[in-house]
Amino acid sequence: MQRRHLILGLGATALASCTQPGARIGADGLPEQQIYRISAQDTREIPFRLLDSINTLRQARGAQPLQLDAQLTAAAATHARDMAIQNRPWHFGSDGSSPLDRIRRAGYPGGLIGETISETFETELETLAAWMQEPSTRAVILDPRATRMGVAWLQEPAGKIWWTVVYGN
């Protein structure tokens, strides 16, 4: 009996160490969703953290690194804001625009490789990890034809984040 209590105690301790300090546990026994608040410091760093992470993934696949592009970032910002207004994550703007339409409007002269989008409360790196789990978004991120990217987001007051990354060449 004492051995069972010891094993249960060690198991509970191990599980408790898996949660973040101060994390609240929900009714389902899982940690409650934490809201990631994007600070001014994060705003400056997010594009470079995401670029570095994507380039690390691309390097592992033998693809060339991407560079940030201001025009693709402008197209991504337009779409992140528009998805929030529409309250749905999808690739078409409220005016019917496609990702190609948006990069052309932003003055980008190159080609469109693709676009990854998300509606979430997660960080850019957690969002990237989710994208990498899906074959269609992973293919866009790792596409060897891509040479440039633009990244933008809109965070609502309640914390929801609308992420958009546009890839071009």
JSON list of C-alpha atoms in Angstrom, two decimals:
[
{"chain": "A", "resi": 1, "resn": "MET", "atom": "CA", "xyz": [0.00, 0.00, 0.00]},
{"chain": "A", "resi": 2, "resn": "GLN", "atom": "CA", "xyz": [2.82, 2.38, 0.88]},
{"chain": "A", "resi": 3, "resn": "ARG", "atom": "CA", "xyz": [4.49, 1.55, -2.42]},
{"chain": "A", "resi": 4, "resn": "ARG", "atom": "CA", "xyz": [1.30, 2.44, -4.34]},
{"chain": "A", "resi": 5, "resn": "HIS", "atom": "CA", "xyz": [1.09, 5.81, -2.57]},
{"chain": "A", "resi": 6, "resn": "LEU", "atom": "CA", "xyz": [4.73, 6.48, -3.38]},
{"chain": "A", "resi": 7, "resn": "ILE", "atom": "CA", "xyz": [4.19, 5.67, -7.07]},
{"chain": "A", "resi": 8, "resn": "LEU", "atom": "CA", "xyz": [1.02, 7.79, -7.23]},
{"chain": "A", "resi": 9, "resn": "GLY", "atom": "CA", "xyz": [2.80, 10.64, -5.47]},
{"chain": "A", "resi": 10, "resn": "LEU", "atom": "CA", "xyz": [5.73, 10.51, -7.88]},
{"chain": "A", "resi": 11, "resn": "GLY", "atom": "CA", "xyz": [3.34, 10.42, -10.84]},
{"chain": "A", "resi": 12, "resn": "ALA", "atom": "CA", "xyz": [1.40, 13.42, -9.53]},
{"chain": "A", "resi": 13, "resn": "THR", "atom": "CA", "xyz": [4.66, 15.30, -8.98]},
{"chain": "A", "resi": 14, "resn": "ALA", "atom": "CA", "xyz": [5.79, 14.52, -12.53]},
{"chain": "A", "resi": 15, "resn": "LEU", "atom": "CA", "xyz": [2.49, 15.72, -13.97]},
{"chain": "A", "resi": 16, "resn": "ALA", "atom": "CA", "xyz": [2.55, 18.86, -11.85]},
{"chain": "A", "resi": 17, "resn": "SER", "atom": "CA", "xyz": [6.01, 19.70, -13.15]},
{"chain": "A", "resi": 18, "resn": "CYS", "atom": "CA", "xyz": [4.66, 19.63, -16.73]},
{"chain": "A", "resi": 19, "resn": "THR", "atom": "CA", "xyz": [2.53, 22.72, -16.18]},
{"chain": "A", "resi": 20, "resn": "GLN", "atom": "CA", "xyz": [3.83, 26.25, -16.05]},
{"chain": "A", "resi": 21, "resn": "PRO", "atom": "CA", "xyz": [4.14, 27.91, -12.64]},
{"chain": "A", "resi": 22, "resn": "GLY", "atom": "CA", "xyz": [0.87, 29.62, -11.83]},
{"chain": "A", "resi": 23, "resn": "ALA", "atom": "CA", "xyz": [-0.95, 27.76, -14.63]},
{"chain": "A", "resi": 24, "resn": "ARG", "atom": "CA", "xyz": [-4.58, 27.14, -13.76]},
{"chain": "A", "resi": 25, "resn": "ILE", "atom": "CA", "xyz": [-6.09, 23.73, -14.30]},
{"chain": "A", "resi": 26, "resn": "GLY", "atom": "CA", "xyz": [-9.46, 23.58, -16.03]},
{"chain": "A", "resi": 27, "resn": "ALA", "atom": "CA", "xyz": [-12.43, 21.31, -15.29]},
{"chain": "A", "resi": 28, "resn": "ASP", "atom": "CA", "xyz": [-11.07, 18.80, -17.82]},
{"chain": "A", "resi": 29, "resn": "GLY", "atom": "CA", "xyz": [-7.83, 18.44, -15.82]},
{"chain": "A", "resi": 30, "resn": "LEU", "atom": "CA", "xyz": [-5.75, 20.18, -18.49]},
{"chain": "A", "resi": 31, "resn": "PRO", "atom": "CA", "xyz": [-4.01, 23.55, -18.12]},
{"chain": "A", "resi": 32, "resn": "GLU", "atom": "CA", "xyz": [-6.28, 26.43, -19.12]},
{"chain": "A", "resi": 33, "resn": "GLN", "atom": "CA", "xyz": [-5.43, 28.37, -22.26]},
{"chain": "A", "resi": 34, "resn": "GLN", "atom": "CA", "xyz": [-3.00, 31.19, -21.50]},
{"chain": "A", "resi": 35, "resn": "ILE", "atom": "CA", "xyz": [-3.42, 34.41, -23.43]},
{"chain": "A", "resi": 36, "resn": "TYR", "atom": "CA", "xyz": [-0.23, 35.52, -25.14]},
{"chain": "A", "resi": 37, "resn": "ARG", "atom": "CA", "xyz": [-0.14, 39.31, -25.01]},
{"chain": "A", "resi": 38, "resn": "ILE", "atom": "CA", "xyz": [2.09, 40.82, -27.66]},
{"chain": "A", "resi": 39, "resn": "SER", "atom": "CA", "xyz": [4.20, 43.56, -26.10]},
{"chain": "A", "resi": 40, "resn": "ALA", "atom": "CA", "xyz": [6.02, 46.41, -27.84]},
{"chain": "A", "resi": 41, "resn": "GLN", "atom": "CA", "xyz": [9.24, 44.42, -27.45]},
{"chain": "A", "resi": 42, "resn": "ASP", "atom": "CA", "xyz": [7.57, 41.34, -28.99]},
{"chain": "A", "resi": 43, "resn": "THR", "atom": "CA", "xyz": [6.34, 43.47, -31.90]},
{"chain": "A", "resi": 44, "resn": "ARG", "atom": "CA", "xyz": [9.93, 44.28, -32.80]},
{"chain": "A", "resi": 45, "resn": "GLU", "atom": "CA", "xyz": [11.18, 40.70, -32.30]},
{"chain": "A", "resi": 46, "resn": "ILE", "atom": "CA", "xyz": [8.40, 38.49, -33.68]},
{"chain": "A", "resi": 47, "resn": "PRO", "atom": "CA", "xyz": [9.24, 38.89, -37.38]},
{"chain": "A", "resi": 48, "resn": "PHE", "atom": "CA", "xyz": [12.87, 37.93, -36.74]},
{"chain": "A", "resi": 49, "resn": "ARG", "atom": "CA", "xyz": [12.05, 35.03, -34.38]},
{"chain": "A", "resi": 50, "resn": "LEU", "atom": "CA", "xyz": [9.64, 33.64, -36.95]},
{"chain": "A", "resi": 51, "resn": "LEU", "atom": "CA", "xyz": [12.07, 34.22, -39.83]},
{"chain": "A", "resi": 52, "resn": "ASP", "atom": "CA", "xyz": [14.90, 32.51, -37.94]},
{"chain": "A", "resi": 53, "resn": "SER", "atom": "CA", "xyz": [12.68, 29.55, -37.03]},
{"chain": "A", "resi": 54, "resn": "ILE", "atom": "CA", "xyz": [11.36, 29.12, -40.56]},
{"chain": "A", "resi": 55, "resn": "ASN", "atom": "CA", "xyz": [14.85, 29.39, -42.01]},
{"chain": "A", "resi": 56, "resn": "THR", "atom": "CA", "xyz": [16.10, 26.73, -39.58]},
{"chain": "A", "resi": 57, "resn": "LEU", "atom": "CA", "xyz": [13.33, 24.39, -40.77]},
{"chain": "A", "resi": 58, "resn": "ARG", "atom": "CA", "xyz": [14.07, 25.22, -44.40]},
{"chain": "A", "resi": 59, "resn": "GLN", "atom": "CA", "xyz": [17.81, 24.67, -43.93]},
{"chain": "A", "resi": 60, "resn": "ALA", "atom": "CA", "xyz": [17.11, 21.19, -42.54]},
{"chain": "A", "resi": 61, "resn": "ARG", "atom": "CA", "xyz": [15.28, 20.45, -45.81]},
{"chain": "A", "resi": 62, "resn": "GLY", "atom": "CA", "xyz": [18.02, 21.96, -47.99]},
{"chain": "A", "resi": 63, "resn": "ALA", "atom": "CA", "xyz": [15.93, 25.00, -49.00]},
{"chain": "A", "resi": 64, "resn": "GLN", "atom": "CA", "xyz": [17.45, 28.45, -49.23]},
{"chain": "A", "resi": 65, "resn": "PRO", "atom": "CA", "xyz": [16.72, 30.95, -46.43]},
{"chain": "A", "resi": 66, "resn": "LEU", "atom": "CA", "xyz": [13.96, 33.51, -46.76]},
{"chain": "A", "resi": 67, "resn": "GLN", "atom": "CA", "xyz": [14.31, 37.26, -46.36]},
{"chain": "A", "resi": 68, "resn": "LEU", "atom": "CA", "xyz": [11.70, 39.58, -44.88]},
{"chain": "A", "resi": 69, "resn": "ASP", "atom": "CA", "xyz": [9.98, 41.74, -47.46]},
{"chain": "A", "resi": 70, "resn": "ALA", "atom": "CA", "xyz": [8.17, 45.00, -46.66]},
{"chain": "A", "resi": 71, "resn": "GLN", "atom": "CA", "xyz": [5.63, 44.64, -49.48]},
{"chain": "A", "resi": 72, "resn": "LEU", "atom": "CA", "xyz": [4.73, 41.07, -48.51]},
{"chain": "A", "resi": 73, "resn": "THR", "atom": "CA", "xyz": [4.46, 42.26, -44.89]},
{"chain": "A", "resi": 74, "resn": "ALA", "atom": "CA", "xyz": [2.04, 45.00, -45.99]},
{"chain": "A", "resi": 75, "resn": "ALA", "atom": "CA", "xyz": [-0.08, 42.40, -47.81]},
{"chain": "A", "resi": 76, "resn": "ALA", "atom": "CA", "xyz": [0.00, 40.15, -44.72]},
{"chain": "A", "resi": 77, "resn": "ALA", "atom": "CA", "xyz": [-1.04, 43.04, -42.45]},
{"chain": "A", "resi": 78, "resn": "THR", "atom": "CA", "xyz": [-3.98, 43.87, -44.70]},
{"chain": "A", "resi": 79, "resn": "HIS", "atom": "CA", "xyz": [-5.17, 40.29, -44.56]},
{"chain": "A", "resi": 80, "resn": "ALA", "atom": "CA", "xyz": [-4.67, 39.80, -40.81]},
{"chain": "A", "resi": 81, "resn": "ARG", "atom": "CA", "xyz": [-6.82, 42.88, -40.17]},
{"chain": "A", "resi": 82, "resn": "ASP", "atom": "CA", "xyz": [-9.43, 41.74, -42.70]},
{"chain": "A", "resi": 83, "resn": "MET", "atom": "CA", "xyz": [-9.69, 38.24, -41.19]},
{"chain": "A", "resi": 84, "resn": "ALA", "atom": "CA", "xyz": [-10.35, 39.83, -37.79]},
{"chain": "A", "resi": 85, "resn": "ILE", "atom": "CA", "xyz": [-13.08, 42.01, -39.29]},
{"chain": "A", "resi": 86, "resn": "GLN", "atom": "CA", "xyz": [-14.64, 38.96, -40.99]},
{"chain": "A", "resi": 87, "resn": "ASN", "atom": "CA", "xyz": [-14.10, 36.90, -37.82]},
{"chain": "A", "resi": 88, "resn": "ARG", "atom": "CA", "xyz": [-12.94, 33.89, -39.80]},
{"chain": "A", "resi": 89, "resn": "PRO", "atom": "CA", "xyz": [-9.58, 32.55, -40.91]},
{"chain": "A", "resi": 90, "resn": "TRP", "atom": "CA", "xyz": [-9.60, 32.06, -44.64]},
{"chain": "A", "resi": 91, "resn": "HIS", "atom": "CA", "xyz": [-7.54, 33.13, -47.62]},
{"chain": "A", "resi": 92, "resn": "PHE", "atom": "CA", "xyz": [-10.04, 35.47, -49.25]},
{"chain": "A", "resi": 93, "resn": "GLY", "atom": "CA", "xyz": [-10.55, 39.10, -48.32]},
{"chain": "A", "resi": 94, "resn": "SER", "atom": "CA", "xyz": [-13.91, 40.63, -47.52]},
{"chain": "A", "resi": 95, "resn": "ASP", "atom": "CA", "xyz": [-13.75, 42.20, -50.99]},
{"chain": "A", "resi": 96, "resn": "GLY", "atom": "CA", "xyz": [-13.13, 38.79, -52.61]},
{"chain": "A", "resi": 97, "resn": "SER", "atom": "CA", "xyz": [-9.39, 39.40, -52.96]},
{"chain": "A", "resi": 98, "resn": "SER", "atom": "CA", "xyz": [-6.98, 36.49, -53.14]},
{"chain": "A", "resi": 99, "resn": "PRO", "atom": "CA", "xyz": [-3.43, 36.39, -51.73]},
{"chain": "A", "resi": 100, "resn": "LEU", "atom": "CA", "xyz": [-2.17, 37.19, -55.26]},
{"chain": "A", "resi": 101, "resn": "ASP", "atom": "CA", "xyz": [-4.46, 40.23, -55.46]},
{"chain": "A", "resi": 102, "resn": "ARG", "atom": "CA", "xyz": [-3.15, 41.49, -52.11]},
{"chain": "A", "resi": 103, "resn": "ILE", "atom": "CA", "xyz": [0.55, 41.18, -52.98]},
{"chain": "A", "resi": 104, "resn": "ARG", "atom": "CA", "xyz": [-0.07, 42.98, -56.29]},
{"chain": "A", "resi": 105, "resn": "ARG", "atom": "CA", "xyz": [-1.91, 45.80, -54.48]},
{"chain": "A", "resi": 106, "resn": "ALA", "atom": "CA", "xyz": [1.07, 46.08, -52.10]},
{"chain": "A", "resi": 107, "resn": "GLY", "atom": "CA", "xyz": [3.37, 46.50, -55.11]},
{"chain": "A", "resi": 108, "resn": "TYR", "atom": "CA", "xyz": [5.20, 43.19, -54.81]},
{"chain": "A", "resi": 109, "resn": "PRO", "atom": "CA", "xyz": [6.71, 42.43, -58.23]},
{"chain": "A", "resi": 110, "resn": "GLY", "atom": "CA", "xyz": [7.50, 38.74, -57.67]},
{"chain": "A", "resi": 111, "resn": "GLY", "atom": "CA", "xyz": [5.42, 35.59, -57.64]},
{"chain": "A", "resi": 112, "resn": "LEU", "atom": "CA", "xyz": [3.21, 34.21, -54.90]},
{"chain": "A", "resi": 113, "resn": "ILE", "atom": "CA", "xyz": [4.21, 30.88, -53.37]},
{"chain": "A", "resi": 114, "resn": "GLY", "atom": "CA", "xyz": [1.50, 30.75, -50.72]},
{"chain": "A", "resi": 115, "resn": "GLU", "atom": "CA", "xyz": [0.05, 32.06, -47.51]},
{"chain": "A", "resi": 116, "resn": "THR", "atom": "CA", "xyz": [-0.29, 30.59, -44.02]},
{"chain": "A", "resi": 117, "resn": "ILE", "atom": "CA", "xyz": [-2.98, 31.95, -41.69]},
{"chain": "A", "resi": 118, "resn": "SER", "atom": "CA", "xyz": [-4.22, 31.25, -38.20]},
{"chain": "A", "resi": 119, "resn": "GLU", "atom": "CA", "xyz": [-6.77, 32.35, -35.63]},
{"chain": "A", "resi": 120, "resn": "THR", "atom": "CA", "xyz": [-5.32, 31.56, -32.22]},
{"chain": "A", "resi": 121, "resn": "PHE", "atom": "CA", "xyz": [-4.24, 32.70, -28.76]},
{"chain": "A", "resi": 122, "resn": "GLU", "atom": "CA", "xyz": [-0.78, 31.15, -29.28]},
{"chain": "A", "resi": 123, "resn": "THR", "atom": "CA", "xyz": [2.65, 32.62, -29.90]},
{"chain": "A", "resi": 124, "resn": "GLU", "atom": "CA", "xyz": [4.14, 32.81, -33.36]},
{"chain": "A", "resi": 125, "resn": "LEU", "atom": "CA", "xyz": [6.34, 29.78, -32.62]},
{"chain": "A", "resi": 126, "resn": "GLU", "atom": "CA", "xyz": [3.42, 27.70, -31.32]},
{"chain": "A", "resi": 127, "resn": "THR", "atom": "CA", "xyz": [1.51, 28.72, -34.45]},
{"chain": "A", "resi": 128, "resn": "LEU", "atom": "CA", "xyz": [4.46, 27.73, -36.64]},
{"chain": "A", "resi": 129, "resn": "ALA", "atom": "CA", "xyz": [4.56, 24.34, -34.90]},
{"chain": "A", "resi": 130, "resn": "ALA", "atom": "CA", "xyz": [0.85, 23.85, -35.67]},
{"chain": "A", "resi": 131, "resn": "TRP", "atom": "CA", "xyz": [1.41, 24.83, -39.31]},
{"chain": "A", "resi": 132, "resn": "MET", "atom": "CA", "xyz": [4.24, 22.32, -39.55]},
{"chain": "A", "resi": 133, "resn": "GLN", "atom": "CA", "xyz": [1.87, 19.56, -38.40]},
{"chain": "A", "resi": 134, "resn": "GLU", "atom": "CA", "xyz": [-0.38, 20.11, -41.42]},
{"chain": "A", "resi": 135, "resn": "PRO", "atom": "CA", "xyz": [0.96, 18.82, -44.77]},
{"chain": "A", "resi": 136, "resn": "SER", "atom": "CA", "xyz": [-0.52, 21.68, -46.83]},
{"chain": "A", "resi": 137, "resn": "THR", "atom": "CA", "xyz": [0.90, 24.51, -44.71]},
{"chain": "A", "resi": 138, "resn": "ARG", "atom": "CA", "xyz": [4.20, 22.67, -44.15]},
{"chain": "A", "resi": 139, "resn": "ALA", "atom": "CA", "xyz": [4.57, 22.42, -47.95]},
{"chain": "A", "resi": 140, "resn": "VAL", "atom": "CA", "xyz": [4.15, 26.19, -48.33]},
{"chain": "A", "resi": 141, "resn": "ILE", "atom": "CA", "xyz": [6.65, 26.97, -45.56]},
{"chain": "A", "resi": 142, "resn": "LEU", "atom": "CA", "xyz": [9.27, 24.60, -46.95]},
{"chain": "A", "resi": 143, "resn": "ASP", "atom": "CA", "xyz": [8.66, 25.29, -50.65]},
{"chain": "A", "resi": 144, "resn": "PRO", "atom": "CA", "xyz": [12.15, 25.62, -52.18]},
{"chain": "A", "resi": 145, "resn": "ARG", "atom": "CA", "xyz": [10.89, 28.21, -54.69]},
{"chain": "A", "resi": 146, "resn": "ALA", "atom": "CA", "xyz": [10.20, 30.74, -51.90]},
{"chain": "A", "resi": 147, "resn": "THR", "atom": "CA", "xyz": [12.82, 33.44, -51.33]},
{"chain": "A", "resi": 148, "resn": "ARG", "atom": "CA", "xyz": [10.92, 36.12, -49.41]},
{"chain": "A", "resi": 149, "resn": "MET", "atom": "CA", "xyz": [8.24, 36.36, -46.75]},
{"chain": "A", "resi": 150, "resn": "GLY", "atom": "CA", "xyz": [6.07, 38.92, -45.04]},
{"chain": "A", "resi": 151, "resn": "VAL", "atom": "CA", "xyz": [4.59, 38.41, -41.59]},
{"chain": "A", "resi": 152, "resn": "ALA", "atom": "CA", "xyz": [1.87, 40.32, -39.78]},
{"chain": "A", "resi": 153, "resn": "TRP", "atom": "CA", "xyz": [-0.77, 39.85, -37.11]},
{"chain": "A", "resi": 154, "resn": "LEU", "atom": "CA", "xyz": [-3.63, 41.58, -35.44]},
{"chain": "A", "resi": 155, "resn": "GLN", "atom": "CA", "xyz": [-4.30, 40.98, -31.76]},
{"chain": "A", "resi": 156, "resn": "GLU", "atom": "CA", "xyz": [-7.83, 41.69, -30.56]},
{"chain": "A", "resi": 157, "resn": "PRO", "atom": "CA", "xyz": [-8.38, 43.24, -27.10]},
{"chain": "A", "resi": 158, "resn": "ALA", "atom": "CA", "xyz": [-9.56, 39.85, -25.76]},
{"chain": "A", "resi": 159, "resn": "GLY", "atom": "CA", "xyz": [-6.24, 38.33, -26.87]},
{"chain": "A", "resi": 160, "resn": "LYS", "atom": "CA", "xyz": [-7.12, 36.44, -30.05]},
{"chain": "A", "resi": 161, "resn": "ILE", "atom": "CA", "xyz": [-4.39, 36.75, -32.67]},
{"chain": "A", "resi": 162, "resn": "TRP", "atom": "CA", "xyz": [-4.88, 36.62, -36.42]},
{"chain": "A", "resi": 163, "resn": "TRP", "atom": "CA", "xyz": [-1.55, 35.54, -37.98]},
{"chain": "A", "resi": 164, "resn": "THR", "atom": "CA", "xyz": [-0.70, 35.86, -41.67]},
{"chain": "A", "resi": 165, "resn": "VAL", "atom": "CA", "xyz": [2.56, 34.92, -43.38]},
{"chain": "A", "resi": 166, "resn": "VAL", "atom": "CA", "xyz": [2.88, 35.43, -47.14]},
{"chain": "A", "resi": 167, "resn": "TYR", "atom": "CA", "xyz": [5.63, 33.68, -49.13]},
{"chain": "A", "resi": 168, "resn": "GLY", "atom": "CA", "xyz": [6.91, 34.91, -52.46]},
{"chain": "A", "resi": 169, "resn": "ASN", "atom": "CA", "xyz": [9.81, 34.63, -54.91]}
]
